[in-house]
Amino acid sequence: MQNMAEKVTHLTHDALKSIVENKDGTTQYFVQILNVDTDREMTVKSGSISECICSDGFAKMKMQILNLSPSTLANISKYKPIIKIQELMMKSSFYIIKKHEVIYLDKGIVGQPYEYDVYKSMNYTNPNGNTEIQFPKAPHTLSLNSNKKLSILKQQSQQTNENINSDQQQGKSAIKLSIQQKQQQSKPAIQKIEHQNQYPAYDQNLLKISELYPGMRGFKIKGRITTKTDITQFKSGKGNLFSIEIIDSEKSTIQGVFFNASCDRFYKEIEIGKVYYFENGQVKTNRFSSKNQNQSEYQIHFEEASKIISALEDQQIDAFPFNIKTIGDIDNLQQDDKCDVLGVITEVKPTTQITTKSGENKAKKNITIFDQTQRGIDIVLWGTQAEKWQFQKDEIVAFRGLKVTDYQAIRSLTVTNSTTYEKDISKLQKINKFQEFYQFYDENKDFIESKPKESKKKFALSYIEQIKKDFEGQRNNKLTKFYEIKAYITTIFSKSMFYTACENCKRKVTEVPQTKLYHCQHCNQNYPIPSYKYFFSAKIADTTGNLTVNVSNDQGQSILKHSCDEFAKSNQKEDIVKRATFQQFRFLIIAKMETYNDEIKPRFQIQSIIQDDVVSDNEELYNQIQQMLNIKTE
């Protein structure tokens, strides 16, 4: 076995024979991957398993490899990776490589290996076999001059890589050294980030973000920090963390996470927008990754052995990785999707203090942004962002990493810990879609409304039959859907139609017999006279069926044409209810599964009553008729 402090020059002779015949899974073999069957990839709890053909230079056979990097899979036709098997599991005729290191990406096949059964039948001989890795001769590209600083850097580079062949160091196809080599050659971790500017000579043995995979350590990448969160506490209160996002020259991104000691050590040392070398840490699967554009698939968990070193500015690494969506585009996104927006601020509301459900007081601020689709949308800022981020009316701003939310069917965007913004016009000009927006803004800035229309999510017209079908037999207690329907009110259940409410929080209050005051437990306030709020059930019907729905205060007032205070004191309640029956409305229904008394069942509520849009309805009807005519013609 090669000493891993030296350059690996050979595959392990008779590695496959030792594995198959001797069942030796303890030796750390060096083998070559010749091919990957992408059609036979499997996903397991630990990651993905790829079926590969591996060779020791004399024989080849099928082996399964856990968590091959995406770049290896993508470039297998171009490169034949040399790997070190770190952990091997053998079961029956299956040989699963659970852990490995990519040592070198070779363009050719080492030797002319036989199929293992053929190699065995020839008494383990192969006249054309070979284990020697043929390293390419690379040109000497670093031209030294009399600059003393460059000379010193070269000496440092030679000291830290004293066991690496100089041809290896200079070639663009340089060997990917083993992780153990890198760790042994690295100096002990420093307590602060090295701020000296690093010259291109330090770009040796860099990996791309796309080449990282779960479980990997000892890597070195170069990238720009595009986001940096505030330090937050664990929910248990027993630790701190913050995170960053790194982008490289291929526009690949990865999240970096710092816990406790590494959080304290690095937080003040790294800055958004700067380029750094990142060394060592552990690559893990990001549990929170999703289809959202700003969420990377993997995370780097930085540790005590990690190094983050300041680098020279690199124009190849994008400083403004925005992927702008117009406000019109946001209609097509799902709740909790992430997006970037660019527009002009038309309104900044004062910061308010909100009491959350957990009883925590939190700052909140709403701003409204307007873009070339001639629509506006609210952006909600929370906590320190609401308190510290300052915006002015008529400012042009780009936001990155906002989350899409729906509240009472009105679309808005919310900042997250990873949200960033840019107001510098010279930098905004580099963002895609900026010129399109700015041309619109320049022509219309004197006419843009100060309070643009709310961005309400639009829903296709549905039917009660469809609602029932969607929720029939459902057991998913998180399922929530919105439906827009036209229906008649056929019954209003009048047994209990309202409740006594707090004037402040609108929650139910109870009368205290001793004082004859109404007490709100939430606000801890007493009232001589309560406020009254509607909450009742009704049955609605269309041509496909009927549905029982809940009606809250605002919608009840629209249906009954009386405020609840008036209705509660009226002697003509029955007549008011009769007059409201058999009216037709356009309802927005929210349907959700809920658990009540350990039983999961659907609950339907009128979210709002929509004013008929005659023009839009006629256009929709026209399009449907046109589609039917086209089908008949075809």
XYZ file of C-alpha atoms in Angstrom:
634
model
C 0.000 0.000 0.000
C 1.261 3.440 -0.871
C 2.131 5.882 1.872
C -0.546 8.554 1.417
C 1.991 11.295 2.188
C 3.434 10.483 -1.215
C 1.969 10.799 -4.654
C -0.200 7.814 -5.638
C 1.290 6.366 -8.816
C -0.237 2.861 -9.030
C -3.548 1.105 -8.715
C -3.550 -1.608 -6.035
C -2.329 -4.828 -7.718
C -4.923 -7.612 -7.561
C -7.310 -5.421 -5.583
C -10.370 -7.172 -7.010
C -8.926 -10.636 -6.367
C -8.277 -9.698 -2.747
C -11.848 -8.383 -2.395
C -13.593 -11.333 -4.102
C -11.447 -14.307 -3.095
C -10.089 -13.221 0.290
C -13.153 -11.163 1.318
C -10.734 -8.488 2.487
C -12.693 -5.286 3.126
C -10.161 -3.695 5.468
C -7.454 -2.713 2.961
C -7.770 0.764 1.418
C -7.551 -0.104 -2.276
C -6.846 2.241 -5.209
C -9.043 1.375 -8.219
C -10.300 3.108 -11.363
C -13.937 3.753 -12.314
C -14.379 2.896 -15.997
C -18.115 3.365 -16.412
C -21.323 4.284 -14.546
C -24.747 2.841 -15.417
C -26.957 5.909 -14.838
C -30.121 3.883 -15.550
C -29.483 1.689 -12.494
C -29.031 4.450 -9.928
C -30.929 3.912 -6.671
C -31.852 6.285 -3.868
C -31.448 5.038 -0.297
C -31.574 6.648 3.134
C -27.807 7.378 3.070
C -27.890 8.961 -0.404
C -27.704 7.569 -3.937
C -26.043 4.323 -5.087
C -24.486 4.144 -8.556
C -23.627 0.859 -10.308
C -20.092 1.161 -11.710
C -17.445 -0.883 -13.491
C -14.234 -0.702 -11.438
C -10.764 -1.877 -12.449
C -7.436 -2.633 -10.742
C -5.627 -2.500 -14.087
C -5.768 -6.292 -14.636
C -9.425 -7.139 -13.926
C -12.741 -5.276 -13.857
C -16.150 -5.976 -12.322
C -19.389 -4.349 -11.146
C -19.332 -2.484 -7.836
C -21.866 -0.181 -6.203
C -20.629 3.246 -5.034
C -22.470 5.396 -2.507
C -22.738 9.140 -3.240
C -20.644 9.654 -6.344
C -20.209 13.399 -6.919
C -22.390 14.985 -9.656
C -19.283 16.101 -11.581
C -17.946 12.527 -11.662
C -21.259 11.272 -13.022
C -21.420 14.077 -15.586
C -17.827 13.638 -16.836
C -17.409 9.838 -16.708
C -17.164 9.659 -20.511
C -14.280 12.161 -20.438
C -12.421 11.155 -17.260
C -11.854 7.789 -15.604
C -11.468 8.637 -11.894
C -8.879 6.933 -9.689
C -10.415 6.477 -6.244
C -9.272 5.282 -2.836
C -11.757 2.853 -1.244
C -12.060 3.887 2.409
C -14.955 1.681 3.492
C -16.209 -1.410 1.691
C -19.255 -3.530 2.476
C -19.547 -7.047 0.984
C -22.769 -9.002 0.897
C -23.274 -12.070 -1.291
C -22.100 -10.978 -4.774
C -22.552 -7.256 -4.013
C -19.578 -5.020 -3.281
C -20.699 -1.609 -2.011
C -18.142 1.184 -1.622
C -19.612 3.190 1.260
C -16.803 5.790 1.470
C -14.208 6.841 -1.081
C -11.885 9.666 -2.155
C -11.322 10.846 -5.710
C -7.500 10.884 -6.086
C -7.036 11.701 -9.772
C -9.106 12.219 -12.916
C -7.375 10.198 -15.644
C -8.289 10.602 -19.319
C -7.300 7.039 -20.173
C -7.848 3.503 -18.880
C -5.006 2.029 -16.849
C -3.972 -1.266 -18.497
C -6.326 -3.449 -20.518
C -8.413 -5.176 -17.816
C -10.333 -8.402 -18.445
C -13.760 -9.188 -17.057
C -13.124 -10.691 -13.620
C -14.437 -14.156 -14.523
C -12.122 -14.237 -17.573
C -9.177 -13.046 -15.453
C -9.901 -15.812 -12.931
C -10.180 -18.501 -15.664
C -6.726 -17.466 -16.950
C -5.272 -18.245 -13.509
C -5.257 -14.530 -12.579
C -2.971 -13.510 -15.433
C -3.336 -10.742 -17.995
C -0.418 -10.021 -20.349
C -1.789 -6.543 -21.095
C -2.583 -5.608 -17.502
C -0.963 -2.633 -15.808
C -1.342 -0.680 -12.570
C 0.811 2.348 -13.365
C -0.976 5.701 -13.541
C 0.431 7.762 -16.416
C 0.665 11.370 -15.242
C 0.743 13.962 -18.051
C 3.671 16.335 -18.422
C 2.349 19.846 -17.881
C 3.980 23.069 -19.117
C 5.585 25.410 -16.605
C 3.121 28.305 -16.579
C 4.141 30.416 -13.565
C 6.601 33.089 -14.703
C 8.509 34.512 -11.743
C 9.898 38.000 -11.583
C 11.920 39.929 -9.066
C 8.886 40.835 -7.008
C 9.861 39.842 -3.501
C 6.298 39.112 -2.378
C 5.694 36.695 -5.241
C 8.971 34.947 -4.475
C 7.976 34.502 -0.838
C 4.601 33.111 -1.887
C 6.317 30.625 -4.163
C 8.509 29.445 -1.291
C 5.421 29.031 0.908
C 3.722 27.069 -1.837
C 6.762 24.794 -2.207
C 6.918 24.208 1.560
C 3.282 23.249 1.889
C 3.429 21.002 -1.197
C 6.957 19.599 -0.794
C 5.870 16.072 -1.687
C 3.993 17.041 -4.855
C 5.644 16.880 -8.262
C 6.093 20.397 -9.695
C 4.521 19.299 -12.981
C 1.458 18.379 -10.957
C 1.290 21.833 -9.397
C 1.348 23.745 -12.699
C -0.831 21.679 -15.056
C -4.467 22.553 -15.596
C -5.235 18.815 -15.428
C -3.413 18.566 -12.077
C -4.009 15.550 -9.872
C -6.814 15.758 -7.363
C -4.780 14.842 -4.259
C -6.390 12.735 -1.581
C -8.137 14.422 1.292
C -5.640 12.868 3.690
C -2.750 14.353 1.703
C -4.299 17.806 1.869
C -4.876 17.534 5.602
C -1.306 16.365 6.250
C 0.153 19.104 4.080
C -2.023 21.864 5.555
C -0.680 24.021 8.358
C -2.618 24.016 11.666
C -5.816 26.048 11.564
C -5.299 29.715 12.389
C -7.499 31.604 14.813
C -8.333 34.407 12.414
C -8.877 34.620 8.701
C -5.697 35.263 6.757
C -6.270 38.616 5.091
C -3.189 38.696 2.857
C -4.134 38.758 -0.816
C -3.465 35.386 -2.403
C -1.903 35.184 -5.842
C -2.998 32.748 -8.556
C -0.336 30.278 -7.349
C -2.638 29.563 -4.414
C -5.317 28.364 -6.854
C -3.675 24.916 -6.870
C -5.883 21.837 -6.422
C -9.134 23.801 -6.244
C -12.398 21.914 -6.533
C -15.610 23.305 -7.965
C -18.696 23.420 -5.784
C -20.340 20.941 -8.160
C -17.605 18.406 -7.285
C -18.436 18.338 -3.576
C -20.532 15.494 -2.181
C -21.901 14.462 1.246
C -19.259 13.120 3.638
C -16.399 14.881 1.878
C -13.722 16.654 3.949
C -10.341 18.240 3.282
C -11.407 20.050 0.086
C -10.482 23.551 -1.068
C -12.852 25.789 -3.050
C -12.820 29.428 -4.068
C -15.952 31.554 -4.035
C -17.703 34.796 -3.214
C -19.964 35.259 -0.192
C -23.357 36.406 -1.483
C -25.379 36.200 1.751
C -24.594 36.175 5.463
C -27.240 35.764 8.153
C -27.299 37.248 11.627
C -26.175 35.056 14.522
C -29.175 33.167 15.879
C -29.640 30.937 18.915
C -30.657 27.299 18.854
C -34.232 26.774 19.986
C -32.820 25.100 23.093
C -30.820 28.271 23.813
C -27.613 26.234 24.179
C -25.702 27.377 21.123
C -25.342 29.883 18.279
C -25.048 29.648 14.537
C -24.973 31.690 11.354
C -24.838 30.742 7.696
C -23.461 32.072 4.419
C -23.978 31.330 0.749
C -20.952 30.808 -1.499
C -20.966 31.094 -5.291
C -18.100 30.018 -7.580
C -17.056 30.777 -11.159
C -19.503 28.166 -12.514
C -22.384 29.991 -10.722
C -22.847 26.926 -8.495
C -23.819 27.756 -4.918
C -23.487 26.042 -1.555
C -24.506 27.029 1.944
C -21.893 27.288 4.688
C -22.952 26.848 8.331
C -20.978 27.850 11.427
C -21.847 26.484 14.867
C -20.751 27.668 18.318
C -16.902 27.989 18.348
C -16.626 28.393 14.569
C -19.522 30.876 14.703
C -17.679 33.029 17.246
C -14.396 32.723 15.369
C -15.501 33.558 11.839
C -18.544 35.848 12.097
C -16.705 39.183 12.269
C -13.943 38.094 9.901
C -15.894 37.426 6.699
C -17.805 39.982 4.631
C -20.582 39.763 2.070
C -19.336 40.372 -1.480
C -15.703 39.342 -0.922
C -13.876 36.358 -2.442
C -12.244 33.745 -0.203
C -10.574 30.334 -0.283
C -12.495 27.847 1.861
C -10.635 24.776 3.160
C -11.744 21.820 5.232
C -15.056 21.184 6.890
C -17.680 18.532 6.292
C -20.076 18.446 3.346
C -23.592 17.386 4.329
C -26.938 17.127 2.591
C -29.048 20.237 3.172
C -32.184 19.034 4.966
C -33.989 22.233 3.990
C -33.156 22.207 0.284
C -36.091 22.402 -2.091
C -36.939 23.449 -5.625
C -36.447 27.059 -4.617
C -33.828 28.765 -6.724
C -31.674 30.064 -3.866
C -31.521 26.863 -1.829
C -28.375 24.773 -2.419
C -28.506 20.989 -2.260
C -25.539 20.634 0.093
C -24.090 22.457 3.094
C -20.548 22.845 4.395
C -20.345 22.601 8.163
C -17.203 24.587 9.058
C -15.147 23.328 12.005
C -12.041 24.121 14.077
C -9.753 22.746 11.342
C -11.391 24.939 8.684
C -9.461 27.748 6.987
C -11.001 30.763 5.255
C -8.416 32.882 3.466
C -9.025 36.214 1.745
C -8.428 36.100 -2.032
C -7.917 38.665 -4.770
C -11.026 40.003 -6.507
C -12.064 37.556 -9.234
C -14.226 38.919 -12.061
C -15.164 35.387 -13.128
C -17.152 34.890 -9.925
C -20.514 36.606 -10.284
C -20.993 39.376 -7.737
C -24.735 39.754 -8.474
C -26.326 36.325 -8.857
C -29.879 37.672 -9.087
C -32.572 35.753 -10.986
C -35.236 38.447 -11.223
C -38.929 37.571 -11.321
C -41.446 40.241 -12.242
C -44.432 40.745 -9.984
C -46.524 39.235 -12.765
C -44.339 36.090 -12.638
C -45.016 35.698 -8.909
C -48.631 34.678 -9.652
C -47.245 31.400 -11.012
C -45.115 30.562 -7.966
C -46.184 28.397 -5.053
C -46.351 29.457 -1.417
C -42.896 29.304 0.262
C -41.075 29.447 -3.088
C -38.063 31.790 -3.125
C -37.606 34.568 -5.673
C -35.669 37.757 -6.482
C -37.440 41.010 -7.417
C -36.415 44.405 -8.763
C -38.529 47.559 -8.675
C -39.175 50.992 -7.231
C -40.419 51.471 -3.672
C -43.751 53.274 -3.689
C -44.642 53.084 0.019
C -42.819 52.549 3.309
C -45.080 51.919 6.285
C -44.005 52.688 9.872
C -42.407 49.931 11.940
C -44.880 48.299 14.336
C -44.537 45.790 17.172
C -46.386 42.495 16.733
C -47.061 39.907 19.440
C -46.511 36.446 17.961
C -48.466 33.321 18.939
C -45.583 32.366 21.235
C -45.960 35.700 23.058
C -42.782 37.222 21.609
C -42.750 40.904 20.622
C -41.337 41.349 17.138
C -40.782 44.377 14.913
C -42.615 44.387 11.576
C -42.448 46.760 8.610
C -44.166 46.640 5.214
C -42.833 48.234 2.053
C -44.468 48.163 -1.378
C -42.466 47.640 -4.562
C -43.690 48.326 -8.111
C -42.252 47.078 -11.425
C -42.728 47.115 -15.198
C -45.762 44.821 -15.026
C -47.507 47.885 -13.529
C -48.306 46.005 -10.368
C -47.214 46.341 -6.783
C -46.573 43.817 -4.057
C -45.876 44.143 -0.334
C -42.557 42.994 1.126
C -42.732 42.206 4.847
C -39.646 42.785 7.011
C -39.324 41.248 10.480
C -37.130 41.640 13.551
C -33.711 43.251 13.097
C -34.314 43.640 9.362
C -37.428 45.737 10.065
C -35.484 47.850 12.550
C -32.175 48.260 10.700
C -32.952 48.154 6.968
C -33.787 51.661 5.799
C -35.687 52.361 2.575
C -37.085 55.544 1.050
C -39.999 56.120 -1.278
C -38.897 56.255 -4.961
C -35.726 54.194 -4.323
C -34.904 51.458 -6.838
C -34.024 48.224 -5.033
C -33.329 44.584 -5.915
C -34.065 41.908 -3.303
C -32.620 38.400 -3.374
C -34.100 35.393 -1.565
C -37.619 36.566 -0.655
C -40.250 33.991 0.301
C -43.694 33.918 -1.341
C -46.593 34.004 1.139
C -50.389 34.047 0.832
C -52.486 35.768 3.480
C -56.220 35.888 2.885
C -55.468 35.108 -0.778
C -53.308 38.234 -1.132
C -49.790 37.564 -2.331
C -46.881 39.135 -0.496
C -43.159 38.523 -0.093
C -41.353 38.008 3.199
C -37.678 38.440 4.019
C -35.769 35.473 5.462
C -32.437 35.225 7.262
C -30.697 34.782 3.899
C -32.412 37.708 2.125
C -30.101 40.444 0.766
C -30.774 43.656 -1.153
C -28.917 46.056 -3.452
C -29.597 49.792 -3.967
C -26.395 50.893 -5.753
C -27.457 51.819 -9.311
C -23.979 51.100 -10.730
C -24.309 47.535 -9.416
C -27.980 47.170 -10.300
C -27.132 47.859 -13.954
C -25.334 44.501 -14.078
C -28.498 42.614 -13.124
C -30.514 40.890 -15.814
C -33.847 42.664 -16.538
C -32.583 45.957 -15.076
C -32.637 47.775 -18.449
C -36.145 46.497 -19.150
C -37.351 47.810 -15.803
C -35.440 51.090 -15.949
C -36.796 51.991 -19.379
C -40.324 51.578 -18.016
C -39.452 53.513 -14.851
C -37.811 56.391 -16.752
C -40.896 56.811 -18.949
C -43.461 56.487 -16.147
C -41.825 57.628 -12.892
C -44.043 60.720 -12.706
C -47.216 58.647 -13.059
C -46.537 55.575 -10.932
C -49.292 55.229 -8.349
C -48.260 55.732 -4.766
C -50.510 52.859 -3.701
C -50.581 50.254 -6.469
C -53.287 47.639 -6.574
C -52.829 44.659 -4.265
C -51.425 41.580 -5.927
C -54.245 39.104 -5.382
C -53.652 35.554 -6.432
C -56.033 34.496 -9.198
C -57.812 31.153 -9.227
C -59.647 29.433 -12.029
C -63.405 29.059 -11.491
C -64.159 25.683 -9.852
C -67.220 23.691 -8.852
C -68.346 22.150 -5.562
C -68.076 18.656 -7.060
C -64.357 19.286 -7.695
C -63.769 20.495 -4.123
C -65.359 17.394 -2.658
C -63.437 15.105 -4.997
C -60.096 16.703 -4.051
C -60.709 16.127 -0.330
C -62.481 12.766 -0.446
C -60.522 10.185 1.566
C -57.666 12.582 2.328
C -55.538 11.882 5.422
C -52.917 14.598 4.941
C -53.637 17.055 7.771
C -51.467 19.722 6.110
C -53.434 19.834 2.852
C -54.735 23.347 2.073
C -56.300 24.568 -1.190
C -58.116 27.660 -2.469
C -61.131 27.563 -4.814
C -63.090 30.295 -6.521
C -66.731 29.320 -7.138
C -70.086 30.850 -8.004
C -72.809 29.527 -5.700
C -76.129 30.297 -3.997
C -76.679 30.402 -0.240
C -79.418 27.853 0.376
C -79.358 27.674 4.195
C -78.024 29.808 7.015
C -77.843 27.864 10.289
C -79.188 30.434 12.724
C -78.824 28.590 16.038
C -75.588 30.431 16.917
C -74.500 33.172 14.522
C -72.214 35.446 16.538
C -70.083 35.700 19.655
C -69.046 38.394 22.137
C -65.607 39.668 21.170
C -62.768 41.814 22.461
C -62.594 45.229 20.795
C -58.828 44.936 20.524
C -57.874 41.373 19.556
C -61.331 40.190 18.330
C -61.113 37.054 20.470
C -63.982 35.744 22.554
C -64.630 37.459 25.896
C -66.501 36.062 28.888
C -68.847 37.886 31.230
C -67.774 38.028 34.881
C -71.038 37.783 36.936
C -69.646 39.594 39.970
C -68.625 42.716 38.038
C -70.909 42.329 34.991
C -67.858 43.205 32.868
C -66.579 41.279 29.891
C -63.008 39.998 30.348
C -60.475 39.202 27.612
C -57.872 36.702 28.839
C -55.509 37.453 25.944
C -55.403 41.244 26.435
C -56.188 41.076 30.162
C -58.776 43.860 29.663
C -62.333 44.355 30.935
C -65.142 45.908 28.870
C -68.583 47.092 30.019
C -70.054 46.335 26.590
C -68.650 43.667 24.248
C -68.222 43.879 20.510
C -70.158 41.331 18.458
C -68.610 39.296 15.615
C -70.274 36.948 13.130
C -69.281 33.305 13.013
C -71.841 30.883 11.624
C -72.324 27.970 9.256
C -74.164 28.023 5.947
C -74.904 25.696 3.082
C -74.036 26.813 -0.449
C -74.924 25.119 -3.729
C -74.123 25.231 -7.437
C -75.204 22.999 -10.327
C -72.879 20.175 -9.183
C -73.753 19.857 -5.500
C -73.839 21.539 -2.099
C -71.255 22.274 0.576
C -71.379 23.343 4.233
C -69.047 26.250 4.932
C -68.040 28.471 7.851
C -68.605 32.219 7.577
C -66.562 34.746 9.556
C -67.371 38.343 10.455
C -66.469 40.333 7.320
C -68.094 37.830 4.978
C -71.167 37.542 7.232
C -71.620 41.300 7.070
C -71.494 41.197 3.230
C -74.052 38.397 3.108
C -76.515 39.733 5.703
C -76.067 43.449 4.798
C -75.913 44.394 8.509
C -73.034 44.801 10.919
C -72.973 42.174 13.665
C -73.593 44.797 16.347
C -76.786 45.824 14.504
C -77.815 42.202 13.947
C -77.238 41.213 17.608
C -79.540 44.018 18.812
C -82.182 43.577 16.081
C -85.644 42.115 16.658
C -85.892 41.059 12.996
C -83.076 38.495 12.859
C -85.261 35.909 11.105
C -86.245 38.346 8.317
C -82.643 39.423 7.785
C -81.584 35.775 7.403
C -84.458 35.032 4.974
C -83.561 37.988 2.750
C -79.965 36.741 2.528
C -81.001 33.231 1.488
C -80.846 32.259 -2.229
C -78.538 35.112 -3.131
C -75.734 34.231 -5.562
C -72.142 35.184 -4.728
C -68.671 34.597 -6.086
C -66.810 33.012 -3.157
C -63.143 32.351 -2.496
C -63.180 29.128 -0.463
C -60.235 27.932 1.623
C -60.336 24.179 2.150
C -58.028 22.460 4.626
C -57.694 19.209 6.524
C -57.881 19.625 10.300
C -57.650 17.305 13.301
C -60.505 17.594 15.800
C -61.017 15.107 18.654
C -58.364 12.872 17.025
C -60.369 12.814 13.788
C -58.946 14.235 10.555
C -61.599 15.833 8.369
C -61.904 18.682 5.845
C -63.046 22.160 6.865
C -64.344 24.675 4.321
C -64.519 28.396 4.965
C -65.516 31.431 2.902
C -62.275 33.395 2.739
C -63.708 36.356 0.858
C -66.525 37.442 -1.452
C -65.207 38.497 -4.834
C -66.666 41.234 -6.976
C -67.577 39.966 -10.443
C -65.070 40.983 -13.092
C -67.320 41.088 -16.180
C -64.492 41.755 -18.646
C -62.317 38.959 -17.287
C -65.268 36.542 -17.149
C -66.212 37.299 -20.750
C -62.620 36.813 -21.907
C -62.460 33.474 -20.101
C -65.769 32.376 -21.640
C -64.603 33.468 -25.084
C -61.364 31.495 -24.749
C -63.240 28.377 -23.658
C -65.651 28.620 -26.632
C -62.731 29.256 -29.001
C -60.949 26.187 -27.665
C -64.064 24.053 -28.136
C -64.498 25.290 -31.714
C -60.862 24.532 -32.523
C -61.230 21.000 -31.154
C -64.329 20.402 -33.308
C -62.616 21.837 -36.395
C -59.620 19.540 -35.932
